[in-house]
Each structure stands twice: as structure tokens, then as C-alpha cells.
Coordinates of C-alpha atoms in Angstrom, one line a residue:
M110 CA 9.7 45.3 -12.0
I111 CA 8.7 48.5 -10.4
S112 CA 7.1 48.3 -7.0
F113 CA 4.8 51.1 -5.9
S114 CA 2.8 52.2 -2.8
A115 CA 0.3 54.9 -2.3
L116 CA 0.6 57.0 0.9
R117 CA -1.9 59.4 2.2
G118 CA -0.3 62.7 3.3
G119 CA -1.7 66.2 3.5
G120 CA -4.5 65.4 1.1
R121 CA -2.0 64.4 -1.5
F122 CA -0.7 61.1 -2.9
S123 CA 3.0 60.3 -3.7
L124 CA 4.2 57.5 -5.9
F125 CA 7.7 56.2 -5.1
T126 CA 9.9 53.8 -7.0
P127 CA 13.1 52.1 -5.8
H128 CA 14.8 53.0 -9.0
P129 CA 16.6 56.3 -10.0
F130 CA 13.7 57.5 -12.2
P131 CA 12.9 61.2 -12.2
Q132 CA 10.7 62.4 -9.4
L133 CA 7.2 62.3 -10.6
P134 CA 5.2 65.4 -9.9
I135 CA 2.8 65.5 -6.9
I136 CA -0.6 65.9 -8.3
P137 CA -3.2 67.3 -6.0
S138 CA -6.5 65.5 -6.1
R139 CA -9.7 65.9 -4.2
R140 CA -10.5 62.2 -4.7
P141 CA -7.4 60.1 -4.1
S142 CA -6.7 57.3 -6.6
K143 CA -5.8 54.7 -3.9
L144 CA -8.9 52.9 -4.7
R145 CA -7.8 52.5 -8.3
F146 CA -4.5 50.9 -7.3
R147 CA -6.4 48.5 -5.0
V148 CA -8.8 47.5 -7.7
L149 CA -6.0 47.0 -10.2
A150 CA -4.1 44.9 -7.7
R151 CA -7.1 42.8 -6.9
Y152 CA -7.8 42.4 -10.7
A153 CA -4.3 41.2 -11.2
Q154 CA -4.6 38.7 -8.3
S155 CA -7.9 37.4 -9.6
Q156 CA -6.4 37.0 -13.1
D157 CA -3.5 35.0 -11.6
L158 CA -6.0 32.9 -9.5
F159 CA -8.1 32.3 -12.6
T160 CA -5.1 31.2 -14.6
T161 CA -3.9 28.9 -11.9
R162 CA -7.3 27.3 -11.5
L163 CA -7.7 26.9 -15.2
Q164 CA -4.3 25.1 -15.4
D165 CA -5.2 22.9 -12.5
G166 CA -8.6 22.2 -14.1
I167 CA -7.0 21.2 -17.4
E168 CA -4.6 18.9 -15.6
G169 CA -7.3 17.4 -13.5
L170 CA -9.9 16.9 -16.3
P171 CA -8.6 13.5 -17.5
N172 CA -8.8 12.1 -13.9
L173 CA -12.3 13.5 -13.6
V174 CA -13.4 11.9 -16.9
E175 CA -11.8 8.6 -15.9
D176 CA -13.6 8.7 -12.5
I177 CA -17.0 9.5 -14.2
V178 CA -16.6 6.6 -16.7
R179 CA -15.4 4.1 -14.0
T180 CA -18.2 5.1 -11.6
S181 CA -20.9 5.0 -14.4
I182 CA -19.8 1.5 -15.5
N183 CA -19.9 0.4 -11.8
T184 CA -23.4 1.8 -11.5
G185 CA -24.8 0.2 -14.7
P186 CA -28.5 0.2 -15.7
R187 CA -29.7 0.8 -12.2
G188 CA -28.4 4.3 -12.5
A189 CA -30.9 5.1 -15.2
I190 CA -33.7 3.7 -13.1
R191 CA -32.8 5.7 -10.1
F192 CA -32.4 8.8 -12.2
A193 CA -36.0 8.4 -13.4
Q194 CA -37.2 7.9 -9.8
G195 CA -35.2 10.9 -8.7
I196 CA -37.0 13.1 -11.3
Q197 CA -40.3 11.9 -10.1
A198 CA -39.3 12.7 -6.5
V199 CA -38.1 16.2 -7.5
I200 CA -41.4 16.9 -9.4
G201 CA -43.4 15.7 -6.4
V202 CA -41.6 17.9 -3.8
G203 CA -41.4 20.7 -6.3
S204 CA -45.2 20.7 -6.6
E205 CA -45.5 20.9 -2.8
W206 CA -43.1 23.8 -2.8
L207 CA -45.0 25.7 -5.5
T208 CA -48.3 25.2 -3.6
D209 CA -46.7 26.6 -0.4
V210 CA -45.2 29.5 -2.3
S211 CA -48.5 30.4 -3.9
Q212 CA -50.2 30.3 -0.5
S213 CA -47.5 32.5 1.1
A214 CA -47.5 35.0 -1.8
S215 CA -51.2 35.8 -1.1
S216 CA -50.5 36.4 2.6
S217 CA -49.5 39.7 4.1
T218 CA -46.3 38.4 5.6
G219 CA -44.7 37.5 2.2
I220 CA -42.7 34.5 1.3
P221 CA -40.6 33.1 4.2
T222 CA -36.8 32.6 3.8
Q223 CA -37.4 28.8 4.0
L224 CA -39.5 29.0 0.8
Q225 CA -37.1 31.3 -0.9
L226 CA -34.4 28.6 -0.8
G227 CA -36.6 26.3 -2.8
L228 CA -35.8 22.6 -2.8
L229 CA -32.4 23.4 -1.1
S230 CA -34.1 24.6 2.1
P231 CA -33.8 22.1 5.0
L232 CA -37.6 21.3 5.0
Y233 CA -38.0 20.5 1.3
L234 CA -34.6 18.8 1.0
R235 CA -35.6 16.5 3.9
R236 CA -38.9 15.8 2.1
L237 CA -37.0 15.0 -1.1
F238 CA -34.7 12.6 0.7
E239 CA -37.7 10.8 2.2
R240 CA -39.2 10.4 -1.3
M241 CA -36.0 9.1 -2.7
G242 CA -36.0 6.3 -0.2
A243 CA -33.5 4.3 1.9
T244 CA -30.2 5.7 0.8
Y245 CA -31.2 9.3 1.2
I246 CA -33.0 8.6 4.5
K247 CA -29.7 7.1 5.8
L248 CA -27.9 10.2 4.4
G249 CA -30.4 12.3 6.2
Q250 CA -29.7 10.4 9.4
F251 CA -26.0 11.0 8.8
I252 CA -26.6 14.7 8.5
A253 CA -28.7 14.7 11.6
S254 CA -25.9 13.0 13.5
A255 CA -23.0 15.1 12.2
P256 CA -23.3 18.7 13.6
T257 CA -19.5 19.1 13.0
L258 CA -20.0 18.8 9.3
F259 CA -23.4 20.3 8.4
P260 CA -25.2 23.6 9.2
E261 CA -27.4 23.7 12.3
E262 CA -30.7 24.2 10.5
Y263 CA -30.1 21.1 8.4
V264 CA -29.0 19.0 11.4
Q265 CA -32.2 19.9 13.2
E266 CA -34.6 19.3 10.3
F267 CA -33.1 15.9 9.4
Q268 CA -33.8 14.7 12.9
N269 CA -37.2 13.7 11.4
C270 CA -35.4 11.0 9.4
F271 CA -35.1 8.9 12.5
D272 CA -38.8 8.0 12.4
R273 CA -39.8 4.4 11.7
A274 CA -39.4 3.2 8.1
P275 CA -42.1 1.4 6.1
E276 CA -42.3 -2.4 6.7
V277 CA -41.5 -4.9 3.9
P278 CA -44.3 -7.5 3.5
F279 CA -43.5 -10.8 5.1
Q280 CA -43.9 -12.7 1.8
E281 CA -40.9 -10.8 0.5
I282 CA -39.0 -11.5 3.7
Q283 CA -39.6 -15.2 3.3
T284 CA -38.3 -15.1 -0.3
I285 CA -35.1 -13.5 0.9
L286 CA -34.6 -16.1 3.7
R287 CA -35.1 -19.0 1.2
Q288 CA -32.6 -17.5 -1.2
E289 CA -30.0 -16.8 1.4
L290 CA -30.3 -20.0 3.3
G291 CA -30.4 -22.1 0.1
R292 CA -32.9 -24.5 1.8
P293 CA -36.4 -24.5 3.2
I294 CA -36.9 -22.0 6.0
E295 CA -38.6 -24.7 8.1
S296 CA -35.3 -26.7 8.1
V297 CA -33.5 -23.9 9.9
Y298 CA -36.1 -22.2 12.0
E299 CA -38.9 -23.6 14.1
Y300 CA -40.9 -20.5 13.3
V301 CA -40.4 -16.9 12.2
D302 CA -42.7 -14.2 13.5
P303 CA -44.4 -12.5 10.5
T304 CA -44.7 -9.2 12.5
P305 CA -41.3 -7.4 12.6
L306 CA -39.8 -6.3 15.9
A307 CA -38.3 -3.3 14.1
S308 CA -38.1 -1.8 10.6
A309 CA -35.3 0.6 9.7
S310 CA -34.4 2.2 6.4
I311 CA -32.0 -0.6 5.4
A312 CA -33.0 -3.7 7.4
Q313 CA -35.9 -5.3 9.1
V314 CA -35.8 -7.5 12.3
H315 CA -38.0 -10.5 13.0
A316 CA -38.1 -12.8 16.0
A317 CA -37.6 -16.5 15.4
R318 CA -36.7 -19.8 17.0
L319 CA -34.0 -22.2 15.8
K320 CA -34.9 -25.7 14.7
G321 CA -33.6 -28.4 17.1
S322 CA -32.0 -26.3 19.8
Q323 CA -35.2 -24.3 20.3
E324 CA -33.1 -21.2 21.0
D325 CA -34.8 -17.8 20.7
V326 CA -33.1 -15.7 18.0
V327 CA -33.7 -12.5 16.0
I328 CA -33.1 -12.3 12.2
K329 CA -31.9 -9.1 10.7
I330 CA -32.8 -9.1 7.0
L331 CA -31.5 -6.6 4.4
K332 CA -34.5 -5.1 2.6
P333 CA -34.9 -6.2 -1.0
G334 CA -33.1 -4.2 -3.7
I335 CA -31.4 -2.0 -1.1
E336 CA -27.9 -2.7 -2.3
D337 CA -28.6 -1.7 -5.9
I338 CA -30.3 1.5 -4.7
L339 CA -27.4 2.3 -2.4
V340 CA -24.7 1.7 -5.0
A341 CA -26.6 3.8 -7.6
D342 CA -27.4 6.6 -5.2
L343 CA -24.0 6.8 -3.5
N344 CA -22.2 6.8 -6.9
F345 CA -24.4 9.6 -8.0
V346 CA -23.7 11.7 -4.9
Y347 CA -19.9 10.9 -5.3
L348 CA -19.9 12.1 -8.9
A349 CA -21.8 15.2 -8.0
A350 CA -19.2 16.0 -5.3
R351 CA -16.3 15.4 -7.7
I352 CA -17.8 17.7 -10.3
L353 CA -18.6 20.4 -7.8
E354 CA -15.0 20.3 -6.5
F355 CA -13.7 20.4 -10.1
L356 CA -15.9 23.4 -10.9
N357 CA -15.2 25.2 -7.6
P358 CA -11.9 24.1 -5.9
D359 CA -13.1 25.9 -2.8
F360 CA -15.2 22.9 -2.0
S361 CA -12.0 20.8 -1.7
R362 CA -11.1 22.9 1.4
A363 CA -14.3 21.6 3.0
S364 CA -13.2 18.1 2.0
L365 CA -16.6 17.6 0.2
V366 CA -15.4 14.5 -1.7
G367 CA -13.8 13.1 1.5
I368 CA -17.0 13.5 3.4
V369 CA -19.0 11.7 0.6
K370 CA -16.4 8.9 0.5
D371 CA -16.8 8.5 4.3
I372 CA -20.6 8.4 4.0
R373 CA -20.4 5.9 1.2
E374 CA -18.0 3.6 3.0
S375 CA -20.0 3.8 6.2
M376 CA -23.3 3.0 4.4
L377 CA -21.9 0.1 2.4
E378 CA -20.5 -1.4 5.6
E379 CA -24.0 -1.4 7.1
V380 CA -25.4 -3.5 4.3
D381 CA -22.6 -6.1 4.7
F382 CA -23.7 -8.3 7.6
Y383 CA -20.5 -10.2 7.5
K384 CA -18.8 -7.0 8.7
E385 CA -21.4 -6.5 11.4
A386 CA -21.0 -10.1 12.6
A387 CA -17.2 -9.5 12.7
N388 CA -17.8 -6.4 14.9
I389 CA -20.0 -8.3 17.3
E390 CA -17.5 -11.2 17.6
A391 CA -14.6 -8.7 18.2
F392 CA -16.6 -7.1 21.0
R393 CA -17.4 -10.5 22.5
R394 CA -13.7 -11.4 22.4
Y395 CA -12.9 -8.2 24.2
L396 CA -15.4 -9.0 26.9
E397 CA -13.9 -12.5 27.3
A398 CA -10.3 -11.3 27.3
M399 CA -11.0 -8.7 30.0
G400 CA -13.1 -11.1 32.1
L401 CA -16.3 -9.0 31.7
T402 CA -18.7 -11.7 30.5
R403 CA -20.6 -11.6 33.8
Q404 CA -21.1 -7.9 33.6
A405 CA -21.9 -7.4 29.9
T406 CA -22.6 -9.2 26.7
A407 CA -23.4 -8.9 23.0
P408 CA -25.6 -11.3 21.1
R409 CA -24.1 -14.5 19.8
V410 CA -24.0 -14.8 16.0
Y411 CA -25.2 -18.0 14.5
Q412 CA -22.9 -18.4 11.5
H413 CA -24.7 -21.4 10.0
C414 CA -27.7 -19.3 9.3
S415 CA -26.1 -15.9 8.6
T416 CA -25.0 -14.5 5.3
R417 CA -24.1 -11.2 3.8
R418 CA -27.9 -10.3 3.7
I419 CA -29.2 -12.0 6.8
L420 CA -27.9 -12.0 10.3
T421 CA -29.2 -14.5 12.9
M422 CA -28.4 -13.6 16.4
E423 CA -29.2 -14.7 20.0
R424 CA -32.2 -12.9 21.3
L425 CA -31.5 -10.9 24.4
Y426 CA -34.4 -9.9 26.7
G427 CA -34.2 -6.7 28.7
V428 CA -35.2 -3.1 28.9
P429 CA -33.5 0.2 27.6
L430 CA -31.4 2.1 30.1
T431 CA -34.0 4.9 29.9
D432 CA -36.7 2.7 31.5
L433 CA -36.1 3.5 35.2
N434 CA -39.1 1.7 36.6
S435 CA -38.3 -1.6 34.9
I436 CA -34.6 -1.3 35.8
S437 CA -35.4 -0.8 39.4
S438 CA -37.4 -4.0 39.4
L439 CA -34.4 -5.9 37.9
V440 CA -31.5 -4.7 40.0
A441 CA -31.0 -3.2 43.4
S442 CA -28.8 -0.3 42.2
P443 CA -29.5 1.2 38.8
E444 CA -26.4 3.4 39.4
D445 CA -24.1 0.3 39.6
S446 CA -25.5 -1.0 36.3
L447 CA -24.8 2.4 34.7
I448 CA -21.2 2.4 36.0
T449 CA -20.7 -1.1 34.5
A450 CA -22.0 0.1 31.1
L451 CA -19.7 3.1 31.2
N452 CA -16.6 1.1 32.2
V453 CA -17.2 -1.6 29.5
W454 CA -17.7 1.1 26.8
F455 CA -14.7 3.2 27.9
G456 CA -12.5 0.0 28.0
S457 CA -13.5 -0.9 24.4
L458 CA -12.1 2.4 23.1
L459 CA -8.6 0.9 23.1
A460 CA -8.9 -2.7 24.2
C461 CA -11.3 -3.7 21.4
E462 CA -10.8 -3.5 17.6
S463 CA -13.7 -1.0 17.4
F464 CA -16.1 0.7 19.8
H465 CA -19.9 0.8 19.6
A466 CA -20.7 4.1 18.0
D467 CA -24.5 4.2 18.4
V468 CA -25.4 3.6 22.1
H469 CA -28.8 5.1 22.0
A470 CA -31.5 3.5 24.2
G471 CA -32.5 1.0 21.6
N472 CA -29.0 -0.5 21.5
L473 CA -28.1 -0.4 25.2
W474 CA -30.2 -2.6 27.5
L475 CA -30.2 -3.9 31.0
L476 CA -30.9 -7.6 30.6
R477 CA -33.1 -9.7 32.8
D478 CA -30.1 -11.4 34.3
G479 CA -28.6 -8.0 35.4
R480 CA -26.0 -7.8 32.7
I481 CA -25.6 -4.9 30.2
G482 CA -26.5 -5.8 26.7
Y483 CA -24.9 -4.1 23.7
L484 CA -27.0 -4.5 20.5
D485 CA -26.7 -3.6 16.8
F486 CA -23.1 -3.2 15.8
G487 CA -23.8 -1.8 12.4
I488 CA -22.2 1.5 13.3
V489 CA -18.8 1.3 15.0
G490 CA -15.8 3.6 15.4
R491 CA -12.1 3.2 15.6
I492 CA -9.8 5.5 17.4
S493 CA -6.0 5.7 17.5
P494 CA -4.2 5.7 20.9
K495 CA -2.9 9.2 20.2
T496 CA -6.4 10.7 19.6
W497 CA -7.8 9.0 22.6
A498 CA -5.0 10.2 24.8
A499 CA -5.9 13.8 23.8
M500 CA -9.6 13.1 24.3
E501 CA -8.9 11.7 27.7
V502 CA -7.1 14.8 28.7
F503 CA -9.9 16.9 27.3
L504 CA -12.5 15.0 29.4
A505 CA -10.4 15.2 32.5
S506 CA -9.9 18.9 32.0
I507 CA -13.6 19.5 31.7
A508 CA -14.1 17.8 35.1
T509 CA -11.3 19.9 36.7
E510 CA -12.0 23.1 34.7
E511 CA -8.4 23.3 33.5
Y512 CA -9.0 25.3 30.4
E513 CA -5.4 25.6 29.2
S514 CA -5.2 21.9 29.2
M515 CA -8.4 21.6 27.3
A516 CA -7.1 23.9 24.7
S517 CA -3.9 21.9 24.3
S518 CA -5.8 18.6 24.0
L519 CA -7.9 20.1 21.2
I520 CA -4.7 21.0 19.3
E521 CA -3.5 17.5 19.8
M522 CA -6.7 16.2 18.3
G523 CA -6.2 18.3 15.2
A524 CA -9.0 20.7 15.9
T525 CA -6.7 23.6 14.9
N526 CA -3.2 24.3 13.6
K527 CA -0.7 22.7 15.9
D528 CA 1.8 25.6 15.4
V529 CA -0.5 28.2 16.9
D530 CA 1.2 30.6 19.3
D531 CA -1.8 30.8 21.6
L532 CA -5.3 29.4 21.7
D533 CA -7.8 31.7 23.4
T534 CA -9.3 29.7 26.3
E535 CA -12.5 31.7 26.1
I536 CA -13.7 29.2 23.5
I537 CA -13.0 26.4 26.0
V538 CA -15.0 28.2 28.7
A539 CA -17.8 29.0 26.3
T540 CA -17.9 25.4 25.1
A541 CA -17.6 23.8 28.6
R542 CA -19.9 26.1 30.6
D543 CA -23.5 27.2 30.5
T544 CA -23.5 30.7 31.8
N545 CA -27.0 30.3 33.3
T546 CA -26.6 27.0 35.1
N547 CA -22.8 27.0 35.5
A548 CA -22.9 23.3 34.4
T549 CA -20.4 21.7 32.0
A550 CA -21.5 20.9 28.5
V551 CA -20.9 17.2 28.9
S552 CA -23.0 17.3 32.1
A553 CA -25.8 19.4 30.6
N554 CA -29.4 18.5 31.1
V555 CA -30.1 16.1 28.2
V556 CA -33.0 14.0 29.3
V557 CA -35.6 13.6 26.5
D558 CA -34.5 12.6 23.0
E559 CA -32.1 12.7 20.1
R560 CA -33.1 16.3 19.2
Q561 CA -32.0 17.7 22.6
M562 CA -28.6 16.0 22.4
N563 CA -28.0 17.3 18.9
A564 CA -29.0 20.8 20.1
L565 CA -26.4 20.6 22.9
F566 CA -23.7 19.3 20.5
L567 CA -24.6 22.0 18.0
D568 CA -24.1 24.7 20.7
V569 CA -20.6 23.3 21.4
V570 CA -19.8 23.1 17.7
R571 CA -21.2 26.5 16.8
V572 CA -19.2 28.3 19.5
S573 CA -16.1 26.3 18.8
E574 CA -16.2 26.9 15.0
S575 CA -16.6 30.6 15.6
Y576 CA -13.1 30.4 17.0
G577 CA -11.8 28.5 14.0
L578 CA -11.8 25.0 15.6
K579 CA -12.8 22.0 13.5
F580 CA -13.4 18.8 15.4
P581 CA -12.1 15.5 13.9
R582 CA -14.7 12.8 13.1
E583 CA -13.5 10.6 16.0
F584 CA -14.3 13.5 18.4
A585 CA -17.8 13.8 17.1
L586 CA -18.5 10.1 17.4
L587 CA -17.1 10.0 21.0
M588 CA -18.9 13.1 22.1
K589 CA -22.2 11.8 20.8
Q590 CA -21.9 8.6 22.8
L591 CA -20.9 10.6 25.9
L592 CA -24.1 12.6 25.5
Y593 CA -26.1 9.4 25.3
F594 CA -24.4 8.2 28.5
D595 CA -25.1 11.6 30.1
R596 CA -28.8 11.0 29.5
Y597 CA -28.6 7.7 31.3
T598 CA -26.7 9.3 34.1
R599 CA -29.4 11.9 34.6
L600 CA -32.1 9.2 34.9
L601 CA -30.3 6.5 36.8
A602 CA -27.7 8.3 38.9
P603 CA -28.6 12.0 39.0
N604 CA -26.0 12.8 41.8
M605 CA -23.1 11.1 40.0
N606 CA -20.5 13.1 38.1
M607 CA -19.6 10.8 35.1
L608 CA -16.1 12.3 34.6
R609 CA -15.1 12.6 38.3
D610 CA -16.5 9.5 39.8
Q611 CA -13.6 7.2 40.9
R612 CA -15.6 4.1 40.1
I613 CA -15.5 5.0 36.4
S614 CA -12.3 4.1 34.6
I615 CA -11.6 6.3 31.6
V616 CA -8.9 4.0 30.3
S617 CA -5.6 5.0 28.8
N618 CA -2.5 3.0 27.8
R619 CA -1.1 3.8 31.2
G620 CA -4.2 2.8 33.1
R621 CA -5.4 -0.3 31.2
G622 CA -3.9 -2.6 33.8
R623 CA -6.1 -1.0 36.4
Y624 CA -9.2 -1.6 34.3
R625 CA -10.1 -5.1 35.5
D626 CA -9.9 -4.0 39.1
S627 CA -12.7 -1.5 38.7
F628 CA -15.2 -4.4 38.4
N629 CA -14.0 -6.4 41.4

């Protein structure tokens, strides 16, 4: 094979070969043909790439067809029903979009970019998700909570999916309770309050009292038909991701199918209350083993009246950690209560089978007896000792402003290639510092709501990814919880530095033995 190169020199081009062919004449040209060589080379490369992709596609086609058939069988008739409902939702939102387009077209400003994207724009996609119901609302909440995976404008728009979901009529709730208990409701509960305490996209919560013991409880009830809807919807999303990756292998670099699998696994775990009950019991065992039952608790699960679709738990009475006035009336030092909450949570990262991965104000309370109450274990995380060791170094480095150490810990977490020669610490400074307030990102002023915390996290992610850093999922889960705790710190202990305070034990394998002492 003859290799060639085109060299610019004196307005002429020379073509050289490594073989003893006769010297080609030098042809003067006012417009050099280097561009032609470049185009030909790129054409050859594209041809090779097309051939390779075609071969890969042919080899992967049987697996794709098998996956489609298997998933379709698993979905069954409910898939056709949801498909029809999906068409109705698309037509409904499409009509809204057409109306908005016609109104904008008649204005002097023209059609905004949001409208030009059609149903794929953040606004109309969010509206479509809401029309599609529970699965897509949960998917929207996942998007809103995952700024490391989705574009900023989508994360911000899907914050609206956190609003209260429609309630299920009490008659339907009673039917579910009778079916699940296998006996009259009156034989198990003294009464069940018909007005729900809360209604989310997947479940509804009612206050109740147990028969006989007269203990106050709450019943978490899976909404009717939600499992069928979830399976059909998630299977559809999975197949769509598989087909997209097959048609465009570039999507595989973004781990599209992997992300969808993670979402599907997470959502299906939430509708299995046996798993949530196991998460609660694991946390309670952790508290007992560490001697922390006087400092914190999680609701006791009543197994005799809990099933896969209903979960009966001890009712805990208290106030969210954001209610400063009520907290001050319950304890002498709100700051001490916050320190306890932090130490219990940090300790669970390694000492418990899983950690609570959704410690927003609705799930973290100060109870009337002064203990910290951890509620709702539908979303939990698991972290390996290696990842947490790197995360621990990262947090300590933020506190001490050691940016080289922060860079090394990000590499250990898998945020970038481990074999890099050097990682520019400017990204760490940009991520860790606010140039106006000189405050660290973890200690930034986040005091109002979910939207503000996501905005802060988006800033961290946006700057980081501009330097080629991709945060692992565990990092995102942990950072989100730290931002929640930062909110509580601003309210309850504004002068405390969460990462430097010696009363707070960020536990490691080396320091776990010191953990119990921090409560004495």
C-alpha cells in the first residue's frame, strides 16, 4: 500500500511515496488539492465505520429481536391498552402545542425555541409525562433528581413533577385492603382514616389504629393498577432504548440502555413493599447494633398486616427538620439534634446494608421524644467501601481546600480515566468555590426548596462535565443528601461547618470504631 502526505511549501504541493517510483512532477496550483485528500480520507474512514456498524448490526439483530419478543410477551395485553392511552396523551399535548404555535406565529417575536422543539421540548415533554400517569411522573421525578444524567433545562422543568398526585377514592383503598388482608378490615384495624395523609404517584398513605393493641399506625397502599402500568410503560421505554442503541451505536456510549435498566429496577423496587420493609428492618438493626436507638429510629413494620401491596408501620409523631419554631419547642439545642441526624446517616453509609437516599424534609423528622425519625425507605442507596473512601477524601478536601487531593479522589471514584497524566485542578476550584461569596459548593446557601438544591448541583455538574468529568451514580445520590443536610444546617446551626465540625463523624473503615463515642 502506498502512503502519501500533502505538504505545503512555496505555494506548491509535493506527493511523496516510500517506494522507488519515479519522481512525480510538481504541479503548480493556485488552489491546493489538500482538501481533496482530506475529503477522500474522511470518506474512506466513514465507509469503514459504516461497514463495521453494519456488521455489528447484523450480528446484534437476533439478540434485539429476541429481546423485543421476550419483553412483548412479558408485557402482554396491557401493552396495547397503554399504547392507546399514550396516543391519546400525545394527541392532547400535541393540540396544546399547536395552539401555542399558532398564537406565537401571529406575534412579532416569532416562535420561541421551546416551541420549535415540539413535544420533545422540556415543557411539553413534562406535560406529556403528566398525562401518561404514574410511571412517567416517577420518570420525571428521576430526571429532576439526576442532573448528572440529563440536560439542565429538563432537570429544572421536571421539578414540577414533585407536586401532589391525585388521590384514590377511599372505596378503592378499602377494596385493596380487603384483598390484601384476606379478611375484614375491621378485624385488623380499629379504624382507618378515609382522608389520606399523603398521596404520591405510586402509593397513598392513611392513618389507622390497630385492633386490640390500639397502636397508632400508618398504612402505605399501592395505588390500584399501578404495577401493570409500570411494567407496560417501563418495558416500552426499555425497548425504545434498545432500538435507539441498535440504530445509533453512539447512544451506547451514553449507556442509554443501562440508564433505563437502572430506572426500571429502581421503580419496580418501589412498588414491592416487601423490599421497603426489608430496608426499614435493616436500618433498625443498624441502630440497635450501634447503640443508637435512643438517638434515632425508623418506624416499626407490622408484618402480620403488611404484604407486597400494603405496608403497615408504626406512626411516628414529629416535625420536619425545616420547622425551626417547632423544633425549638421540643429540644433545647436544635444544633445537637442536627449533629445526631448527620452522625446516624454518615454511619449508615458503611455500617448498614443500605443508606437512606431521600432525606428531604418530609422523610427526616425530629420526633416529640427528641429522637431523629427516618421515614420512607422506598429509595435507598448502596455504596462500596472503595467508593466511600474516595468520597470521604473528596469531602475532607473540600473542607481543607486541598484541590489536588480532590482531583485524585474524583479519579478514584471513576469520574475520569484513571490513567490520566494530570487533572487540571481548575475544575475542582470552580466546582468547590463560588467566586462571589468565596463559599464552598457543599456549603452554598440552599435554604428554600428542591429547585434550589438542583440548581446548585447542576452548577457543579455543568462545570465538571465541561472538563470531561462524569460522576458515578453513587456520587450523585450522596451529594443530593448532603445538599439536603446543608439546608438543615443553614436553618438549625448557621454557624456550623458540616465538614469541619469535630462532633460530626464522617465514618471510614479506619474510623468506625470511634463512631459510637461521638454520641457519648
